[in-house]
Tab-separated table of C-alpha atoms in Angstrom:
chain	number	residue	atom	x	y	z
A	25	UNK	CA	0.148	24.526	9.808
A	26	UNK	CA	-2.565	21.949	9.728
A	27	UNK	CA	-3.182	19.443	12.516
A	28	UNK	CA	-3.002	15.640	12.122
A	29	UNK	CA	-4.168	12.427	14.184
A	30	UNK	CA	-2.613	9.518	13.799
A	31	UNK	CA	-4.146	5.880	13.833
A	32	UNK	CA	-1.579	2.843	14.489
A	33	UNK	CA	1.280	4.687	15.855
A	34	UNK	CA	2.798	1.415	17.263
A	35	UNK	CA	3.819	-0.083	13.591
A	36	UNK	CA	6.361	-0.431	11.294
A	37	UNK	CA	4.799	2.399	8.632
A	38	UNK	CA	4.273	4.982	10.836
A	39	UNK	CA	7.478	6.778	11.670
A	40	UNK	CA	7.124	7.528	7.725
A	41	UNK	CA	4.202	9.393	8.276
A	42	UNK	CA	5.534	11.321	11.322
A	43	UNK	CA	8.520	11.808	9.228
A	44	UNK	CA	6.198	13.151	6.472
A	45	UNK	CA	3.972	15.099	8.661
A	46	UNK	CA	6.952	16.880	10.124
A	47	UNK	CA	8.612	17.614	6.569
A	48	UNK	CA	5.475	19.273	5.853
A	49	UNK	CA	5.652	21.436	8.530
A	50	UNK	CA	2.375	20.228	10.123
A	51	UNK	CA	1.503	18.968	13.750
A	52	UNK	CA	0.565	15.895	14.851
A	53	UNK	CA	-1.431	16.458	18.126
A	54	UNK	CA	-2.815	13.142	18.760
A	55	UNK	CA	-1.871	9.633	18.757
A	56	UNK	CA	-3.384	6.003	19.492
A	57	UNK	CA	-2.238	2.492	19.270
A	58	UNK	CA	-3.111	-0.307	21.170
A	59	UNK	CA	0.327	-1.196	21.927
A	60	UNK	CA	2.258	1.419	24.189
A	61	UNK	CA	6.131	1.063	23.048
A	62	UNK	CA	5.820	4.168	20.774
A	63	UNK	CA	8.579	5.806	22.296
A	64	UNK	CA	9.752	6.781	18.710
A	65	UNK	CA	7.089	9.942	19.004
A	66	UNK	CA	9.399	11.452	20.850
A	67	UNK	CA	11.702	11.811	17.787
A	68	UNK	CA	8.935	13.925	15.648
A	69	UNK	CA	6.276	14.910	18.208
A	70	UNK	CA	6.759	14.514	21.737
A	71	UNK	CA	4.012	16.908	22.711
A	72	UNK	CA	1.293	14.704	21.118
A	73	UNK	CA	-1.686	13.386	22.785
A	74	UNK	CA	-1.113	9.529	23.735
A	75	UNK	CA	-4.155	6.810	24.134
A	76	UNK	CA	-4.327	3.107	23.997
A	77	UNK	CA	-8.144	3.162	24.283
A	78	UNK	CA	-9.520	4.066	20.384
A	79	UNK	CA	-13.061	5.351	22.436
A	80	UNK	CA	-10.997	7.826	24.572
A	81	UNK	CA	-9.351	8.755	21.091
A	82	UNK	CA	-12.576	9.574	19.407
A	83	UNK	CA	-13.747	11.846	22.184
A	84	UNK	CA	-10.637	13.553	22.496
A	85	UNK	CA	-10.686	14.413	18.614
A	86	UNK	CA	-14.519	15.366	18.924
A	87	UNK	CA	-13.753	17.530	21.341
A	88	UNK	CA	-11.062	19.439	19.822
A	89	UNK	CA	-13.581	19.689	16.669
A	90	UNK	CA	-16.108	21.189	18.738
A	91	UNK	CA	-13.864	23.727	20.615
A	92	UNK	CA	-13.652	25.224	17.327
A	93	UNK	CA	-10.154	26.965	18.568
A	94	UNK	CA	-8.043	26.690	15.654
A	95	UNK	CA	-7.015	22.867	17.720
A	96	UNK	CA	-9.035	20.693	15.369
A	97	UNK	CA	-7.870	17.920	13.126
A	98	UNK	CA	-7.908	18.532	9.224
A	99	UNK	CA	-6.386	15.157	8.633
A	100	UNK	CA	-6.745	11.558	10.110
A	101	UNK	CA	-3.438	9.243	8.889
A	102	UNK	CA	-4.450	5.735	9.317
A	103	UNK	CA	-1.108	2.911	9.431
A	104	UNK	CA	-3.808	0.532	11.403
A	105	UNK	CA	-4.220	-3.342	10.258
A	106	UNK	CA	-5.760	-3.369	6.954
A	107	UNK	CA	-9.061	-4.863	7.710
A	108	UNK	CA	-9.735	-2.050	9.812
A	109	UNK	CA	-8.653	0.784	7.111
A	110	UNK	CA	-12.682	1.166	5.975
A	111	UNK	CA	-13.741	1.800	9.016
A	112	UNK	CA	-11.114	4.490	10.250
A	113	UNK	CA	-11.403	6.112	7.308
A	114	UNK	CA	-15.232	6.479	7.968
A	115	UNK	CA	-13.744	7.569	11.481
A	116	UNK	CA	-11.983	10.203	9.821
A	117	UNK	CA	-14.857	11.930	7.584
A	118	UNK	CA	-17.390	11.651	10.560
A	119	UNK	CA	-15.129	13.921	12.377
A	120	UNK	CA	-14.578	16.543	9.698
A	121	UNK	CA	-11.211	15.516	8.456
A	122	UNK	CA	-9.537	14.329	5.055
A	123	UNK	CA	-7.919	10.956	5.181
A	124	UNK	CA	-4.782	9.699	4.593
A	125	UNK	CA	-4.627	5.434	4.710
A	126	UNK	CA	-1.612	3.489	3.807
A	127	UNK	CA	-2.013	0.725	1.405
A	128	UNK	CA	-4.285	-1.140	0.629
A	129	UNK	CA	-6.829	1.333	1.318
A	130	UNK	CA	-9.582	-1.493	1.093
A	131	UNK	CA	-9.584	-5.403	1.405
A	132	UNK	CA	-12.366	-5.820	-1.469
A	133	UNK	CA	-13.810	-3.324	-4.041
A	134	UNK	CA	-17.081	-3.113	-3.107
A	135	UNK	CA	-15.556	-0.950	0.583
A	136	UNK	CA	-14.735	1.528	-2.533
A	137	UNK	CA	-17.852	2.077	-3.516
A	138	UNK	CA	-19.264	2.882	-0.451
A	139	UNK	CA	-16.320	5.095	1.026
A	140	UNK	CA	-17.045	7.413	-2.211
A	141	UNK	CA	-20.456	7.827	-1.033
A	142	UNK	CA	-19.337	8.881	2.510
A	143	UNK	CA	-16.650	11.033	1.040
A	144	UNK	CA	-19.447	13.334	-1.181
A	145	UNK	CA	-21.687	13.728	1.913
A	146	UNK	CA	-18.529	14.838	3.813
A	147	UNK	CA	-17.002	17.155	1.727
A	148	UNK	CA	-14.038	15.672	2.625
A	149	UNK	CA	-11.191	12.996	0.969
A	150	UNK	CA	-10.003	10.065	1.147
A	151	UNK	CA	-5.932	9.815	0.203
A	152	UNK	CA	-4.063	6.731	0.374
A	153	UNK	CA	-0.359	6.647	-0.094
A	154	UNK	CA	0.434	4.512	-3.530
A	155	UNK	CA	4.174	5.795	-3.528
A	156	UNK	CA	5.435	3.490	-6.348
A	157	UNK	CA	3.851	6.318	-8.507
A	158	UNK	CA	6.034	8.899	-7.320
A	159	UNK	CA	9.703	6.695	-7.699
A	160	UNK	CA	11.218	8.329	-10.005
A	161	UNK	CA	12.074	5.052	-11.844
A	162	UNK	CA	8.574	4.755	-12.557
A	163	UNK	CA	8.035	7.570	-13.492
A	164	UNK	CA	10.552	7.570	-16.212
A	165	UNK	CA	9.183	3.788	-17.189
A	166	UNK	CA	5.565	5.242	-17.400
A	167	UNK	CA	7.203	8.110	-19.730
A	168	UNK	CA	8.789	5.285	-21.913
A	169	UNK	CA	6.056	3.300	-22.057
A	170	UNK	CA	3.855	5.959	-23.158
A	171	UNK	CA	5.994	7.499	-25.665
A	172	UNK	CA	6.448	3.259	-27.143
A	173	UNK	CA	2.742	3.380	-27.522
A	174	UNK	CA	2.140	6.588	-29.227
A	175	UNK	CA	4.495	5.361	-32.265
A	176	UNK	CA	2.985	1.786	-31.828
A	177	UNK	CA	-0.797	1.423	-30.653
A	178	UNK	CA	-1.030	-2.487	-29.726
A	179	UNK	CA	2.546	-2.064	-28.229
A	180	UNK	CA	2.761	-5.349	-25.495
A	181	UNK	CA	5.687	-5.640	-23.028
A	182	UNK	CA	7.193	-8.492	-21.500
A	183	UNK	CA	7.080	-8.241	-17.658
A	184	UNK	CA	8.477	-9.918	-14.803
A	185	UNK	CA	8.066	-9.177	-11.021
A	186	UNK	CA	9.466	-10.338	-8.349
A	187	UNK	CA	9.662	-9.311	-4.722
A	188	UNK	CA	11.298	-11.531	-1.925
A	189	UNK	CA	10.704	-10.113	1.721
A	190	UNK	CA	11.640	-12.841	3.953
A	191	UNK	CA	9.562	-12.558	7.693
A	192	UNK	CA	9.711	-14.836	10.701
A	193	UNK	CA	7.699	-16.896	12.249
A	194	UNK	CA	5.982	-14.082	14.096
A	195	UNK	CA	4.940	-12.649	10.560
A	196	UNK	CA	2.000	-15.662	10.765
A	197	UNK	CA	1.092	-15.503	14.372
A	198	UNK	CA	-0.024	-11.445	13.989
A	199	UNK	CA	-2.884	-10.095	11.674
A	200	UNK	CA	-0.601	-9.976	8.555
A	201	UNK	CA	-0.778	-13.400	8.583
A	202	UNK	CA	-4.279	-14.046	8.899
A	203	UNK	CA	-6.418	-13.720	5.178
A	204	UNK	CA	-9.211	-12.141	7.185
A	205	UNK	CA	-7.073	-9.171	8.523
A	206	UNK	CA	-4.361	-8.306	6.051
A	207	UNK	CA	-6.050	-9.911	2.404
A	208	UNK	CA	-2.847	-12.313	2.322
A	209	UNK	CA	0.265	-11.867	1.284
A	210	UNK	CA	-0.485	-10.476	-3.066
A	211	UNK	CA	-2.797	-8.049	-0.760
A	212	UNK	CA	-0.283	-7.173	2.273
A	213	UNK	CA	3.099	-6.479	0.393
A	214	UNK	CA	2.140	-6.270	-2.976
A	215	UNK	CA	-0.662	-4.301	-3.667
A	216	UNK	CA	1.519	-1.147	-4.537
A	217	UNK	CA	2.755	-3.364	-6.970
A	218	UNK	CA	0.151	-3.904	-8.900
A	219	UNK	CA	-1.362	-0.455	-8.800
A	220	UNK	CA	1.915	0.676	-10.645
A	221	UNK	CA	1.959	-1.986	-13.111
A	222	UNK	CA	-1.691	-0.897	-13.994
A	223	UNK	CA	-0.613	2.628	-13.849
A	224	UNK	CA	1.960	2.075	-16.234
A	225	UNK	CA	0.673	-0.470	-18.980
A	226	UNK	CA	-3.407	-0.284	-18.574
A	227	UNK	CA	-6.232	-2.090	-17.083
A	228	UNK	CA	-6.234	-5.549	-16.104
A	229	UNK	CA	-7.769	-7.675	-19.224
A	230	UNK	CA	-6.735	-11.471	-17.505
A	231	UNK	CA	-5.921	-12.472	-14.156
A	232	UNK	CA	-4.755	-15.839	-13.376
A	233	UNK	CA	-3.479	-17.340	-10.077
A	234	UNK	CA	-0.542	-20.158	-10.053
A	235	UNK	CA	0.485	-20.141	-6.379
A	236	UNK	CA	-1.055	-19.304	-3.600
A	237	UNK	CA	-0.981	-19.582	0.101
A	238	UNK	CA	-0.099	-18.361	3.440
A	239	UNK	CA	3.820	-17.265	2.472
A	240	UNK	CA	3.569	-16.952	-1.442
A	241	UNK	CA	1.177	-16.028	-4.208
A	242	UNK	CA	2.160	-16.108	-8.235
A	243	UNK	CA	0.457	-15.327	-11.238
A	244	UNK	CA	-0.151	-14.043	-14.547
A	245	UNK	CA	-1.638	-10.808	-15.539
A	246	UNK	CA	-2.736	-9.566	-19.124
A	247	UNK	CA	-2.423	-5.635	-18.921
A	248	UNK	CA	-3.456	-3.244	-22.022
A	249	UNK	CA	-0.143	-3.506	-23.000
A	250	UNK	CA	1.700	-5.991	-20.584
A	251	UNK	CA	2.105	-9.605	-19.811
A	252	UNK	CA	3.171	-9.977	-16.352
A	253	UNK	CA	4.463	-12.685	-14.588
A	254	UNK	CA	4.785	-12.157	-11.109
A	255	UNK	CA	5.973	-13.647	-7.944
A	256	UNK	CA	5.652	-12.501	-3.980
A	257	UNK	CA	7.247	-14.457	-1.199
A	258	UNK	CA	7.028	-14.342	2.755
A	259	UNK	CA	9.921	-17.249	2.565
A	260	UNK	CA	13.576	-16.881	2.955
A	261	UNK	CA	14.040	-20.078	0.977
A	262	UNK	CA	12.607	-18.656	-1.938
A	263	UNK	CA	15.674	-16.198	-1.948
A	264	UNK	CA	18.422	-16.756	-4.980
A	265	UNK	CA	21.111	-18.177	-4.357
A	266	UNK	CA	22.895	-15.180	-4.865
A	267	UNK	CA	21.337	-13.268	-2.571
A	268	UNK	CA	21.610	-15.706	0.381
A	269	UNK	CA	24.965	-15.567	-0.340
A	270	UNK	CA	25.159	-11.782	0.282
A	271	UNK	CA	23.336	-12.258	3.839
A	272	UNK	CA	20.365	-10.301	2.093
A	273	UNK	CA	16.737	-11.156	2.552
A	274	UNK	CA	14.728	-9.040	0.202
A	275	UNK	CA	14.790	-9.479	-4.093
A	276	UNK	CA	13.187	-6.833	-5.580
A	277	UNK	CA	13.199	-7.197	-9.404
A	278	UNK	CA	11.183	-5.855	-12.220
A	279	UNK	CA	12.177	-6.384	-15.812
A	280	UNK	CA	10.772	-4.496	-18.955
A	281	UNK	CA	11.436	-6.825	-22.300
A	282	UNK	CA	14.366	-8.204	-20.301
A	283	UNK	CA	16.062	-5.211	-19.356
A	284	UNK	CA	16.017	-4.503	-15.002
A	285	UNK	CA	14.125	-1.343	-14.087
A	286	UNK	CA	16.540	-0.306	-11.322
A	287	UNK	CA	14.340	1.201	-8.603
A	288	UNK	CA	15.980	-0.006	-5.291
A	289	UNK	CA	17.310	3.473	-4.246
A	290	UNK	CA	14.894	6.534	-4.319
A	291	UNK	CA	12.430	5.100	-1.593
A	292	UNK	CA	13.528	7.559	1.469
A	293	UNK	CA	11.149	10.196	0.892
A	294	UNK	CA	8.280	9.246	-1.007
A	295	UNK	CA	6.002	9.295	1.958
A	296	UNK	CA	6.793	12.896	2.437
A	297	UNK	CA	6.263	13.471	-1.365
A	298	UNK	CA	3.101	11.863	-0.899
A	299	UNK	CA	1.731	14.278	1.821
A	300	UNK	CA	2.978	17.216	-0.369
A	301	UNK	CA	1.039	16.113	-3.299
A	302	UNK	CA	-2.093	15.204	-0.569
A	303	UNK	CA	-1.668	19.052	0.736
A	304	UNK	CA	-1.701	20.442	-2.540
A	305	UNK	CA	-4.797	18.647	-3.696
A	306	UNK	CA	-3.181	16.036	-5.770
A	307	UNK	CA	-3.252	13.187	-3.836
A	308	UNK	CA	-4.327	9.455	-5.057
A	309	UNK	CA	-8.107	9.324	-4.113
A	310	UNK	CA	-10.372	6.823	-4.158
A	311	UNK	CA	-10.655	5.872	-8.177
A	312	UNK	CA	-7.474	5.712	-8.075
A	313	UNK	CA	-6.895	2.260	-5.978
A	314	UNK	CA	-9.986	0.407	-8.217
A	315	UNK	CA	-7.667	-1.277	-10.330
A	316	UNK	CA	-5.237	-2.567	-8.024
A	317	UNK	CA	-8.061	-3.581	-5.412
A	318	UNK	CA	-9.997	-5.174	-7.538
A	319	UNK	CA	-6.770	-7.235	-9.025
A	320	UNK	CA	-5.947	-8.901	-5.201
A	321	UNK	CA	-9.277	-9.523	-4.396
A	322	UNK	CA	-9.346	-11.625	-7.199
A	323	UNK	CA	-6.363	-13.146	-6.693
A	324	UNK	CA	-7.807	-14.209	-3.140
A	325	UNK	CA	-10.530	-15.670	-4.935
A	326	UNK	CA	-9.250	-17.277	-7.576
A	327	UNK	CA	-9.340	-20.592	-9.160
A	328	UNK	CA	-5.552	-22.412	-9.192
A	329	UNK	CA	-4.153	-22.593	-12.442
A	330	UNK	CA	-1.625	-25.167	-13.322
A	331	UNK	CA	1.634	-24.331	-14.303
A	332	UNK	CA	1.606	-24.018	-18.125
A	333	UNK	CA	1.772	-21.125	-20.902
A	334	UNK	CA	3.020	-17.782	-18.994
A	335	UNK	CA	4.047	-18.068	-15.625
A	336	UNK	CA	7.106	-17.035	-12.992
A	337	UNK	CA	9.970	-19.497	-13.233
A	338	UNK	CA	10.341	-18.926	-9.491
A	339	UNK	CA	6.458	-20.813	-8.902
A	340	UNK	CA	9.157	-23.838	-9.104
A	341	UNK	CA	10.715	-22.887	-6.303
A	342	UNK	CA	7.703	-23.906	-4.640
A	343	UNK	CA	6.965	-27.451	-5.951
A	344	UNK	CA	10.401	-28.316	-4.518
């Protein structure tokens, strides 16, 4: 059984670890969060150490470290802000402990390059949780894909994304609205997205930018062996009609030459499938989030393109 602290206890993601870290049949001995309505540790771990105060945090796991009683923490899972993911993580190898972030693990790629320096000096690793990976959808896409490119080399598929997540007006007001703290929203809900699309048809060879502000970003990407159109909205009105209709407020939608990947079932457990692959040594590290990071800071940064040639017929939705 190994021991695990947890970083951000207060927010939306981090039941899933809990969930995870019980599944595994680990401990979680030690909590903190700003905010004190975490009441739901009493469904996973109710004998976990509490704090508010990130200092008294650190001492606490520094202290069970040097006790060197079979108490200290082998892993650090980190569901904090994402601005504050670099330096938690650093928080977790100075203490002797692998670390397990939730997406993105970085707001710009250069973070990257340091963090692997830190990691070799530590001994230990850095994990983040890129779940899309592990959908069995995708899995089966990535096995299709692959088996289309064997028989045919320069193989290019037609791709369109598009994920609808409707938020409130609080969504602005706190740090996920703010560039500085969450990246924005291609950054904040759709990193994972773009890891898997890299995962599954190559590298990035063009990026280009059609919408972007603080409730939507569009764009184009050129893949090894996909062009992408793609779409990510904040904004209820953005929904189709359709799924107004149905009193929904997500879309998720990927098509593949036309044809709908169906992947809205299968999510339950991919957290815990994460921290079974992380346990076992297989884990997504940090080479593995280059692509993906390096493909929303550019967004962030990008010029505006107008719409012409390839891009999402929902960016209209947007003029209106």
């Amino acid at each position: 059984m190994e021991n695990f602290a947890l970083i951000g206890v207060g927010g939306y993601i981090a039941p899933r670890h809990m969930k995870a870290i019980k599944d595994t049949e680990n401990q979680l001995v030690a909590a903190v969060d700003k905010n004190d309505s975490v009441g739901i540790i009493d469904s996973y771990f109710p004998q976990a150490h509490f704090f508010t105060e990130f200092e008294r945090f650190d001492r606490h796991i520094e202290k069970l470290r040097r006790e060197n009683a079979g108490r200290e923490v082998s892993y650090v899972s980190i569901c904090s802000p994402n601005y504050l993911h670099d330096a938690h993580i650093r928080f977790a190898l100075r203490v002797h402990a692998h670390a397990i972030c939730e997406k993105p693990l970085v707001l710009n790629p250069w973070n990257i390059d340091a963090l692997q320096e830190i990691e070799q000096e530590s001994g230990k690793r850095v994990n983040t949780i890129l779940q899309l990976r592990l959908h069995p959808s995708i899995i089966a896409l990535k096995k299709e894909v692959e088996e289309k490119i064997q028989s045919e080399p320069g193989k290019m598929f037609e791709v369109d994304l598009s994920y609808l997540t409707s938020r409130g007006r609080w969504y602005q007001v706190s740090w996920k609205g703010d560039e500085q703290k969450s990246g924005g929203v291609a950054t904040n809900i759709g990193v994972h997205f773009f890891d898997m699309l890299a995962y599954v048809f190559g590298p990035v060879v063009k990026n280009i930018c059609h919408v972007r502000d603080a409730e939507t970003t569009a764009g184009f990407l050129e893949l090894k062996h996909a062009r992408v159109r793609w779409f990510l909205s904040t904004k209820s009105e953005h929904l189709p009609a359709e799924v107004k209709e149905k009193g929904q407020t997500t879309y998720r939608s990927i098509t593949v030459n036309g044809e709908e990947v169906e992947f809205s079932g299968g999510f339950t457990d991919l957290h815990t499938r994460s921290y079974e692959e992380i346990l076992s040594g297989q884990g997504f590290g940090l080479a593995d989030v280059r692509d993906c990071i390096n493909v929303v800071h550019d967004v962030r940064h990008a010029e505006i393109h107008a719409l012409t040639g390839d891009y999402h017929p929902f960016c209209r939705k947007v003029e209106k």
